[in-house]
Amino acid sequence: DGGHEIPDLEFLGVHSPGMPSPASKRRVPVSQPGMADPHQFFDDTSSAPSRGYGGQPSPGGLGYAPSSSDAAFLAAPMSNMAMVYGSSLAAQGKELVDKNIDRFIPVSKLKYYFAVDTVYVGKKLGLLVFPYLHQDWEVQYQQDTPVAPRFDINAPDLYIPAMAFITYILVAGLALGTQDRFSPDLLGLQASSALAWLTLEVVAILLSLYLVTVNTDLTTIDLVAFLGYKYVGMIGGVLTGLLFGKIGYYLVLAWCCVSIFVFMIRTLRLKILAQAAAEGVPVRGARNQLRMYLTMAVAAAQPVLMYWLTFHLVR
């Protein structure tokens, strides 16, 4: 008190109450913003963009990292170019496929043969089963183009032959199943056999038309359509045989065989013989006689194949 300095109690090792301990009073250096930690030997460059020798400069050299909007802006032109290039490749591929398909399979013509409706299908099935009272067998034309089948019952179509072929395979499987003879191999053999006979018929008729030198508008698709109508009678015969036995099978099949024979004669004679008449060929000429025999042979082959492809399905 008398003007003398009071010795530092902390220097003498005496701690007064309320004074912090030396450990708690030790100052920890605080790093200022923008300054490195004094206890750190190297700078931490993992989070900040590197500006050294090996670092990549930011866009524009402004020293900031690109944002997500900048990355999307840069990636948008590349994605648009890829989409345009892919669309052009797809269009070229589609055009190439369509051109090659039309060369072998006339898809545009096939649409004509499937232009049917319910009324046409009902009338055509009735004509196939009972063709005796039908009078007008001419195919209607509109500006040198045959009208669609739904507008003309005499026009050939592929809908009925295709559906009849599939139904015939299903009915054959049903018949084999009722006799405990069903197997996938046997059903496949039945389908391949029917398809092979149809192909053989078409090839034989085309070869005969070529040898007889018949100029006709009868196309290959027309032949497939006309020859495929026999499956309708085959389905009726097999179903009747499953319900009423062999007697019902033979009765219905015989009726359908006669009906398809009459239908083929009256249809093909307009395609083959009428063209000969338009060319001025004598009715009793040798070439015209060959055309008549060809028409009769095609019509007579239908009942034979109808029986051959169905007789083993009914027991």
mmCIF file of C-alpha atoms in Angstrom:
data_model
loop_
_atom_site.group_PDB
_atom_site.id
_atom_site.type_symbol
_atom_site.label_atom_id
_atom_site.label_comp_id
_atom_site.label_asym_id
_atom_site.label_seq_id
_atom_site.Cartn_x
_atom_site.Cartn_y
_atom_site.Cartn_z
ATOM 1 C CA ASP A 1 0.000 0.000 0.000
ATOM 2 C CA GLY A 2 2.848 2.415 0.693
ATOM 3 C CA GLY A 3 3.672 2.921 -2.901
ATOM 4 C CA HIS A 4 5.343 -0.428 -3.318
ATOM 5 C CA GLU A 5 4.287 -2.712 -6.177
ATOM 6 C CA ILE A 6 2.514 -5.811 -5.155
ATOM 7 C CA PRO A 7 4.403 -8.765 -6.525
ATOM 8 C CA ASP A 8 2.752 -10.757 -9.227
ATOM 9 C CA LEU A 9 0.968 -13.534 -7.443
ATOM 10 C CA GLU A 10 0.886 -15.575 -10.584
ATOM 11 C CA PHE A 11 4.692 -15.358 -10.836
ATOM 12 C CA LEU A 12 5.037 -16.596 -7.291
ATOM 13 C CA GLY A 13 2.756 -19.566 -7.968
ATOM 14 C CA VAL A 14 -0.065 -18.250 -5.869
ATOM 15 C CA HIS A 15 -3.484 -18.219 -7.440
ATOM 16 C CA SER A 16 -6.042 -15.948 -6.135
ATOM 17 C CA PRO A 17 -9.662 -16.930 -6.125
ATOM 18 C CA GLY A 18 -11.514 -15.919 -9.228
ATOM 19 C CA MET A 19 -8.426 -15.802 -11.392
ATOM 20 C CA PRO A 20 -8.138 -18.204 -14.314
ATOM 21 C CA SER A 21 -5.553 -20.921 -14.297
ATOM 22 C CA PRO A 22 -2.514 -20.710 -16.587
ATOM 23 C CA ALA A 23 -3.865 -23.502 -18.794
ATOM 24 C CA SER A 24 -7.126 -21.742 -19.355
ATOM 25 C CA LYS A 25 -5.409 -18.396 -19.861
ATOM 26 C CA ARG A 26 -3.168 -19.693 -22.653
ATOM 27 C CA ARG A 27 -3.911 -17.835 -25.825
ATOM 28 C CA VAL A 28 -4.671 -19.842 -28.933
ATOM 29 C CA PRO A 29 -3.842 -18.006 -32.112
ATOM 30 C CA VAL A 30 -6.886 -17.421 -34.201
ATOM 31 C CA SER A 31 -6.473 -17.437 -37.918
ATOM 32 C CA GLN A 32 -7.830 -14.371 -39.601
ATOM 33 C CA PRO A 33 -9.950 -14.645 -42.721
ATOM 34 C CA GLY A 34 -7.733 -15.086 -45.723
ATOM 35 C CA MET A 35 -4.752 -16.173 -43.579
ATOM 36 C CA ALA A 36 -3.452 -19.712 -43.151
ATOM 37 C CA ASP A 37 -3.295 -21.555 -39.893
ATOM 38 C CA PRO A 38 0.078 -20.736 -38.244
ATOM 39 C CA HIS A 39 0.478 -24.377 -37.178
ATOM 40 C CA GLN A 40 -0.178 -25.691 -40.731
ATOM 41 C CA PHE A 41 2.891 -26.404 -42.868
ATOM 42 C CA PHE A 42 1.121 -26.384 -46.275
ATOM 43 C CA ASP A 43 -1.864 -24.587 -47.653
ATOM 44 C CA ASP A 44 -5.095 -26.574 -48.043
ATOM 45 C CA THR A 45 -5.973 -26.406 -51.738
ATOM 46 C CA SER A 46 -8.591 -29.204 -51.801
ATOM 47 C CA SER A 47 -11.645 -26.941 -51.590
ATOM 48 C CA ALA A 48 -10.522 -23.860 -53.485
ATOM 49 C CA PRO A 49 -9.769 -23.746 -57.216
ATOM 50 C CA SER A 50 -6.067 -24.102 -57.793
ATOM 51 C CA ARG A 51 -4.241 -21.229 -59.367
ATOM 52 C CA GLY A 52 -0.875 -22.891 -59.469
ATOM 53 C CA TYR A 53 0.995 -24.333 -62.418
ATOM 54 C CA GLY A 54 -1.118 -27.484 -62.781
ATOM 55 C CA GLY A 55 -4.522 -25.978 -62.026
ATOM 56 C CA GLN A 56 -7.177 -25.521 -64.644
ATOM 57 C CA PRO A 57 -8.314 -21.941 -65.111
ATOM 58 C CA SER A 58 -11.937 -21.164 -64.617
ATOM 59 C CA PRO A 59 -14.034 -20.126 -67.614
ATOM 60 C CA GLY A 60 -13.164 -16.620 -68.684
ATOM 61 C CA GLY A 61 -10.158 -16.485 -66.382
ATOM 62 C CA LEU A 62 -12.120 -14.646 -63.724
ATOM 63 C CA GLY A 63 -11.105 -16.968 -60.961
ATOM 64 C CA TYR A 64 -14.455 -18.444 -59.998
ATOM 65 C CA ALA A 65 -15.790 -22.032 -60.342
ATOM 66 C CA PRO A 66 -18.415 -22.686 -63.039
ATOM 67 C CA SER A 67 -21.940 -22.920 -61.717
ATOM 68 C CA SER A 68 -24.534 -25.581 -62.647
ATOM 69 C CA SER A 69 -26.325 -23.159 -64.965
ATOM 70 C CA ASP A 70 -23.085 -22.520 -66.862
ATOM 71 C CA ALA A 71 -22.466 -26.262 -67.222
ATOM 72 C CA ALA A 72 -26.000 -26.800 -68.491
ATOM 73 C CA PHE A 73 -25.557 -23.950 -70.962
ATOM 74 C CA LEU A 74 -22.363 -25.498 -72.287
ATOM 75 C CA ALA A 75 -23.844 -29.011 -72.482
ATOM 76 C CA ALA A 76 -27.103 -27.962 -74.214
ATOM 77 C CA PRO A 77 -25.611 -27.476 -77.720
ATOM 78 C CA MET A 78 -23.920 -30.882 -77.600
ATOM 79 C CA SER A 79 -27.110 -32.651 -76.533
ATOM 80 C CA ASN A 80 -29.105 -30.884 -79.267
ATOM 81 C CA MET A 81 -26.553 -31.887 -81.873
ATOM 82 C CA ALA A 82 -26.698 -35.503 -80.656
ATOM 83 C CA MET A 83 -30.500 -35.529 -80.845
ATOM 84 C CA VAL A 84 -30.530 -34.109 -84.366
ATOM 85 C CA TYR A 85 -27.883 -36.561 -85.530
ATOM 86 C CA GLY A 86 -29.739 -39.502 -83.958
ATOM 87 C CA SER A 87 -33.037 -38.438 -85.524
ATOM 88 C CA SER A 88 -31.441 -38.199 -88.966
ATOM 89 C CA LEU A 89 -29.905 -41.662 -88.588
ATOM 90 C CA ALA A 90 -33.266 -43.114 -87.502
ATOM 91 C CA ALA A 91 -35.032 -41.514 -90.470
ATOM 92 C CA GLN A 92 -32.430 -42.842 -92.916
ATOM 93 C CA GLY A 93 -32.669 -46.326 -91.398
ATOM 94 C CA LYS A 94 -36.471 -46.324 -91.581
ATOM 95 C CA GLU A 95 -36.375 -45.226 -95.214
ATOM 96 C CA LEU A 96 -33.872 -47.963 -96.065
ATOM 97 C CA VAL A 97 -35.911 -50.654 -94.314
ATOM 98 C CA ASP A 98 -39.159 -49.527 -95.970
ATOM 99 C CA LYS A 99 -37.522 -49.531 -99.384
ATOM 100 C CA ASN A 100 -36.121 -53.051 -98.973
ATOM 101 C CA ILE A 101 -39.363 -54.403 -97.514
ATOM 102 C CA ASP A 102 -41.422 -52.997 -100.381
ATOM 103 C CA ARG A 103 -39.030 -54.683 -102.799
ATOM 104 C CA PHE A 104 -39.886 -58.164 -101.490
ATOM 105 C CA ILE A 105 -43.147 -57.692 -99.568
ATOM 106 C CA PRO A 106 -45.500 -55.015 -100.959
ATOM 107 C CA VAL A 107 -46.709 -53.663 -97.637
ATOM 108 C CA SER A 108 -48.746 -50.924 -99.302
ATOM 109 C CA LYS A 109 -50.622 -53.552 -101.329
ATOM 110 C CA LEU A 110 -51.204 -55.733 -98.281
ATOM 111 C CA LYS A 111 -53.241 -52.955 -96.682
ATOM 112 C CA TYR A 112 -55.762 -53.327 -99.515
ATOM 113 C CA TYR A 113 -56.314 -57.023 -98.733
ATOM 114 C CA PHE A 114 -57.034 -56.315 -95.054
ATOM 115 C CA ALA A 115 -59.502 -53.471 -95.689
ATOM 116 C CA VAL A 116 -62.521 -55.457 -94.493
ATOM 117 C CA ASP A 117 -65.344 -54.990 -92.030
ATOM 118 C CA THR A 118 -67.812 -57.201 -90.203
ATOM 119 C CA VAL A 119 -70.456 -57.011 -92.932
ATOM 120 C CA TYR A 120 -67.997 -58.095 -95.602
ATOM 121 C CA VAL A 121 -66.697 -61.009 -93.518
ATOM 122 C CA GLY A 122 -70.222 -62.279 -92.889
ATOM 123 C CA LYS A 123 -71.223 -62.051 -96.541
ATOM 124 C CA LYS A 124 -67.993 -63.626 -97.767
ATOM 125 C CA LEU A 125 -68.323 -66.581 -95.403
ATOM 126 C CA GLY A 126 -71.857 -67.102 -96.651
ATOM 127 C CA LEU A 127 -70.609 -66.971 -100.238
ATOM 128 C CA LEU A 128 -67.928 -69.573 -99.497
ATOM 129 C CA VAL A 129 -70.442 -71.951 -97.949
ATOM 130 C CA PHE A 130 -73.288 -71.359 -100.413
ATOM 131 C CA PRO A 131 -72.036 -69.893 -103.729
ATOM 132 C CA TYR A 132 -74.750 -71.398 -105.931
ATOM 133 C CA LEU A 133 -77.164 -68.464 -106.048
ATOM 134 C CA HIS A 134 -74.582 -65.723 -106.497
ATOM 135 C CA GLN A 135 -74.805 -64.192 -109.971
ATOM 136 C CA ASP A 136 -72.418 -61.251 -110.327
ATOM 137 C CA TRP A 137 -68.803 -62.406 -109.900
ATOM 138 C CA GLU A 138 -67.130 -59.389 -111.471
ATOM 139 C CA VAL A 139 -64.700 -57.381 -109.355
ATOM 140 C CA GLN A 140 -65.644 -53.713 -109.212
ATOM 141 C CA TYR A 141 -63.125 -51.062 -110.265
ATOM 142 C CA GLN A 142 -62.852 -47.368 -109.628
ATOM 143 C CA GLN A 143 -60.553 -45.510 -112.039
ATOM 144 C CA ASP A 144 -58.677 -48.680 -113.042
ATOM 145 C CA THR A 145 -58.193 -49.596 -109.384
ATOM 146 C CA PRO A 146 -60.155 -52.368 -107.654
ATOM 147 C CA VAL A 147 -62.272 -51.131 -104.796
ATOM 148 C CA ALA A 148 -61.541 -52.246 -101.251
ATOM 149 C CA PRO A 149 -62.916 -55.649 -100.204
ATOM 150 C CA ARG A 150 -65.345 -54.089 -97.736
ATOM 151 C CA PHE A 151 -67.120 -52.490 -100.691
ATOM 152 C CA ASP A 152 -67.052 -55.544 -103.000
ATOM 153 C CA ILE A 153 -67.809 -59.091 -101.911
ATOM 154 C CA ASN A 154 -66.038 -60.498 -104.981
ATOM 155 C CA ALA A 155 -62.706 -58.874 -104.122
ATOM 156 C CA PRO A 156 -60.079 -61.200 -102.630
ATOM 157 C CA ASP A 157 -58.881 -60.527 -99.094
ATOM 158 C CA LEU A 158 -56.277 -61.950 -96.748
ATOM 159 C CA TYR A 159 -58.136 -61.445 -93.483
ATOM 160 C CA ILE A 160 -60.379 -64.491 -93.808
ATOM 161 C CA PRO A 161 -57.591 -66.842 -95.030
ATOM 162 C CA ALA A 162 -55.229 -65.714 -92.262
ATOM 163 C CA MET A 163 -57.812 -66.068 -89.500
ATOM 164 C CA ALA A 164 -59.030 -69.360 -90.960
ATOM 165 C CA PHE A 165 -55.495 -70.765 -91.029
ATOM 166 C CA ILE A 166 -54.897 -69.851 -87.378
ATOM 167 C CA THR A 167 -58.297 -71.220 -86.372
ATOM 168 C CA TYR A 168 -57.606 -74.434 -88.265
ATOM 169 C CA ILE A 169 -54.402 -74.964 -86.259
ATOM 170 C CA LEU A 170 -56.276 -74.352 -82.996
ATOM 171 C CA VAL A 171 -59.076 -76.735 -83.977
ATOM 172 C CA ALA A 172 -56.482 -79.350 -84.957
ATOM 173 C CA GLY A 173 -54.914 -79.010 -81.512
ATOM 174 C CA LEU A 174 -58.352 -79.419 -79.923
ATOM 175 C CA ALA A 175 -59.036 -82.543 -81.972
ATOM 176 C CA LEU A 176 -55.679 -84.050 -81.066
ATOM 177 C CA GLY A 177 -56.259 -83.228 -77.401
ATOM 178 C CA THR A 178 -59.624 -84.988 -77.304
ATOM 179 C CA GLN A 179 -57.905 -88.088 -78.673
ATOM 180 C CA ASP A 180 -55.001 -87.911 -76.159
ATOM 181 C CA ARG A 181 -52.578 -87.412 -79.026
ATOM 182 C CA PHE A 182 -51.697 -83.758 -78.478
ATOM 183 C CA SER A 183 -48.072 -82.696 -78.470
ATOM 184 C CA PRO A 184 -46.385 -79.442 -79.482
ATOM 185 C CA ASP A 185 -44.323 -81.266 -82.090
ATOM 186 C CA LEU A 186 -47.386 -82.817 -83.688
ATOM 187 C CA LEU A 187 -49.206 -79.474 -83.731
ATOM 188 C CA GLY A 188 -46.173 -77.799 -85.298
ATOM 189 C CA LEU A 189 -46.034 -80.547 -87.902
ATOM 190 C CA GLN A 190 -49.695 -79.926 -88.704
ATOM 191 C CA ALA A 191 -49.113 -76.187 -89.182
ATOM 192 C CA SER A 192 -45.951 -76.606 -91.241
ATOM 193 C CA SER A 193 -47.620 -79.227 -93.420
ATOM 194 C CA ALA A 194 -50.573 -76.952 -94.223
ATOM 195 C CA LEU A 195 -48.227 -74.048 -94.945
ATOM 196 C CA ALA A 196 -46.009 -76.217 -97.165
ATOM 197 C CA TRP A 197 -48.968 -77.403 -99.236
ATOM 198 C CA LEU A 198 -50.154 -73.816 -99.683
ATOM 199 C CA THR A 199 -46.710 -72.738 -100.854
ATOM 200 C CA LEU A 200 -46.503 -75.680 -103.235
ATOM 201 C CA GLU A 201 -49.896 -74.769 -104.695
ATOM 202 C CA VAL A 202 -48.892 -71.171 -105.339
ATOM 203 C CA VAL A 203 -45.606 -72.142 -106.989
ATOM 204 C CA ALA A 204 -47.275 -74.788 -109.162
ATOM 205 C CA ILE A 205 -49.990 -72.365 -110.356
ATOM 206 C CA LEU A 206 -47.488 -69.608 -111.140
ATOM 207 C CA LEU A 207 -45.346 -72.057 -113.085
ATOM 208 C CA SER A 208 -48.378 -73.329 -114.987
ATOM 209 C CA LEU A 209 -49.482 -69.813 -115.860
ATOM 210 C CA TYR A 210 -46.007 -69.110 -117.173
ATOM 211 C CA LEU A 211 -45.905 -72.262 -119.290
ATOM 212 C CA VAL A 212 -49.369 -71.672 -120.709
ATOM 213 C CA THR A 213 -48.415 -68.014 -121.365
ATOM 214 C CA VAL A 214 -51.443 -66.545 -119.666
ATOM 215 C CA ASN A 215 -51.485 -62.768 -119.410
ATOM 216 C CA THR A 216 -53.613 -62.120 -116.351
ATOM 217 C CA ASP A 217 -53.894 -59.603 -113.558
ATOM 218 C CA LEU A 218 -53.936 -62.482 -111.060
ATOM 219 C CA THR A 219 -51.145 -61.716 -108.579
ATOM 220 C CA THR A 220 -49.377 -63.955 -106.098
ATOM 221 C CA ILE A 221 -51.305 -62.396 -103.216
ATOM 222 C CA ASP A 222 -54.560 -63.080 -105.037
ATOM 223 C CA LEU A 223 -53.597 -66.744 -105.324
ATOM 224 C CA VAL A 224 -52.792 -66.938 -101.601
ATOM 225 C CA ALA A 225 -56.168 -65.387 -100.819
ATOM 226 C CA PHE A 226 -58.178 -67.701 -103.081
ATOM 227 C CA LEU A 227 -56.303 -70.822 -101.979
ATOM 228 C CA GLY A 228 -56.664 -69.860 -98.313
ATOM 229 C CA TYR A 229 -60.453 -69.883 -98.442
ATOM 230 C CA LYS A 230 -60.483 -73.671 -98.229
ATOM 231 C CA TYR A 231 -59.539 -73.516 -94.532
ATOM 232 C CA VAL A 232 -63.069 -72.311 -93.782
ATOM 233 C CA GLY A 233 -64.575 -75.593 -94.979
ATOM 234 C CA MET A 234 -61.854 -77.576 -93.212
ATOM 235 C CA ILE A 235 -62.733 -75.936 -89.894
ATOM 236 C CA GLY A 236 -66.410 -76.734 -90.369
ATOM 237 C CA GLY A 237 -65.697 -80.366 -91.189
ATOM 238 C CA VAL A 238 -63.401 -80.957 -88.199
ATOM 239 C CA LEU A 239 -65.734 -79.252 -85.712
ATOM 240 C CA THR A 240 -68.702 -81.248 -86.990
ATOM 241 C CA GLY A 241 -66.650 -84.436 -86.726
ATOM 242 C CA LEU A 242 -65.807 -83.662 -83.101
ATOM 243 C CA LEU A 243 -69.492 -83.161 -82.287
ATOM 244 C CA PHE A 244 -71.200 -85.817 -84.413
ATOM 245 C CA GLY A 245 -68.478 -88.251 -85.381
ATOM 246 C CA LYS A 246 -67.282 -89.307 -88.802
ATOM 247 C CA ILE A 247 -70.711 -89.167 -90.422
ATOM 248 C CA GLY A 248 -71.092 -85.484 -89.642
ATOM 249 C CA TYR A 249 -67.501 -84.860 -90.730
ATOM 250 C CA TYR A 250 -67.992 -86.431 -94.160
ATOM 251 C CA LEU A 251 -71.316 -84.713 -94.775
ATOM 252 C CA VAL A 252 -70.128 -81.217 -93.916
ATOM 253 C CA LEU A 253 -66.764 -81.676 -95.609
ATOM 254 C CA ALA A 254 -68.420 -82.933 -98.800
ATOM 255 C CA TRP A 255 -70.696 -79.897 -98.889
ATOM 256 C CA CYS A 256 -67.783 -77.519 -98.304
ATOM 257 C CA CYS A 257 -65.683 -79.273 -100.958
ATOM 258 C CA VAL A 258 -68.382 -78.840 -103.600
ATOM 259 C CA SER A 259 -68.889 -75.217 -102.533
ATOM 260 C CA ILE A 260 -65.208 -74.325 -102.775
ATOM 261 C CA PHE A 261 -64.984 -76.075 -106.154
ATOM 262 C CA VAL A 262 -67.828 -73.955 -107.545
ATOM 263 C CA PHE A 263 -66.397 -70.819 -105.953
ATOM 264 C CA MET A 264 -62.940 -71.354 -107.471
ATOM 265 C CA ILE A 265 -64.327 -72.139 -110.939
ATOM 266 C CA ARG A 266 -66.473 -69.023 -111.075
ATOM 267 C CA THR A 267 -63.744 -66.821 -109.650
ATOM 268 C CA LEU A 268 -60.699 -68.006 -111.601
ATOM 269 C CA ARG A 269 -62.465 -68.186 -114.936
ATOM 270 C CA LEU A 270 -62.879 -64.422 -114.799
ATOM 271 C CA LYS A 271 -59.187 -64.029 -114.077
ATOM 272 C CA ILE A 272 -57.859 -66.494 -116.645
ATOM 273 C CA LEU A 273 -60.468 -67.176 -119.334
ATOM 274 C CA ALA A 274 -61.864 -63.651 -119.530
ATOM 275 C CA GLN A 275 -58.402 -62.314 -120.303
ATOM 276 C CA ALA A 276 -58.120 -64.811 -123.141
ATOM 277 C CA ALA A 277 -61.441 -63.628 -124.550
ATOM 278 C CA ALA A 278 -60.215 -60.037 -124.372
ATOM 279 C CA GLU A 279 -57.121 -61.034 -126.338
ATOM 280 C CA GLY A 280 -59.285 -62.523 -129.111
ATOM 281 C CA VAL A 281 -58.276 -66.131 -128.484
ATOM 282 C CA PRO A 282 -60.837 -68.572 -129.957
ATOM 283 C CA VAL A 283 -62.981 -70.272 -127.359
ATOM 284 C CA ARG A 284 -62.154 -73.721 -128.712
ATOM 285 C CA GLY A 285 -58.540 -72.984 -129.454
ATOM 286 C CA ALA A 286 -55.760 -75.164 -128.094
ATOM 287 C CA ARG A 287 -54.356 -72.445 -125.842
ATOM 288 C CA ASN A 288 -57.778 -71.640 -124.437
ATOM 289 C CA GLN A 289 -58.360 -75.317 -123.736
ATOM 290 C CA LEU A 290 -55.159 -75.401 -121.677
ATOM 291 C CA ARG A 291 -56.405 -72.454 -119.660
ATOM 292 C CA MET A 292 -59.683 -74.205 -118.991
ATOM 293 C CA TYR A 293 -57.854 -77.333 -117.851
ATOM 294 C CA LEU A 294 -55.658 -75.234 -115.567
ATOM 295 C CA THR A 295 -58.701 -73.606 -113.991
ATOM 296 C CA MET A 296 -60.361 -76.973 -113.449
ATOM 297 C CA ALA A 297 -57.179 -78.447 -111.964
ATOM 298 C CA VAL A 298 -56.787 -75.632 -109.441
ATOM 299 C CA ALA A 299 -60.421 -75.923 -108.390
ATOM 300 C CA ALA A 300 -60.268 -79.731 -108.137
ATOM 301 C CA ALA A 301 -57.130 -79.630 -105.986
ATOM 302 C CA GLN A 302 -58.950 -77.783 -103.197
ATOM 303 C CA PRO A 303 -61.277 -80.647 -102.099
ATOM 304 C CA VAL A 304 -58.376 -83.117 -102.249
ATOM 305 C CA LEU A 305 -56.236 -81.011 -99.931
ATOM 306 C CA MET A 306 -59.183 -80.325 -97.637
ATOM 307 C CA TYR A 307 -59.615 -84.041 -97.078
ATOM 308 C CA TRP A 308 -55.884 -84.763 -96.866
ATOM 309 C CA LEU A 309 -55.292 -82.197 -94.138
ATOM 310 C CA THR A 310 -58.272 -83.152 -91.963
ATOM 311 C CA PHE A 311 -59.100 -86.861 -92.252
ATOM 312 C CA HIS A 312 -56.605 -87.902 -89.529
ATOM 313 C CA LEU A 313 -58.095 -85.413 -87.049
ATOM 314 C CA VAL A 314 -61.454 -87.205 -86.763
ATOM 315 C CA ARG A 315 -61.738 -90.720 -85.395
#
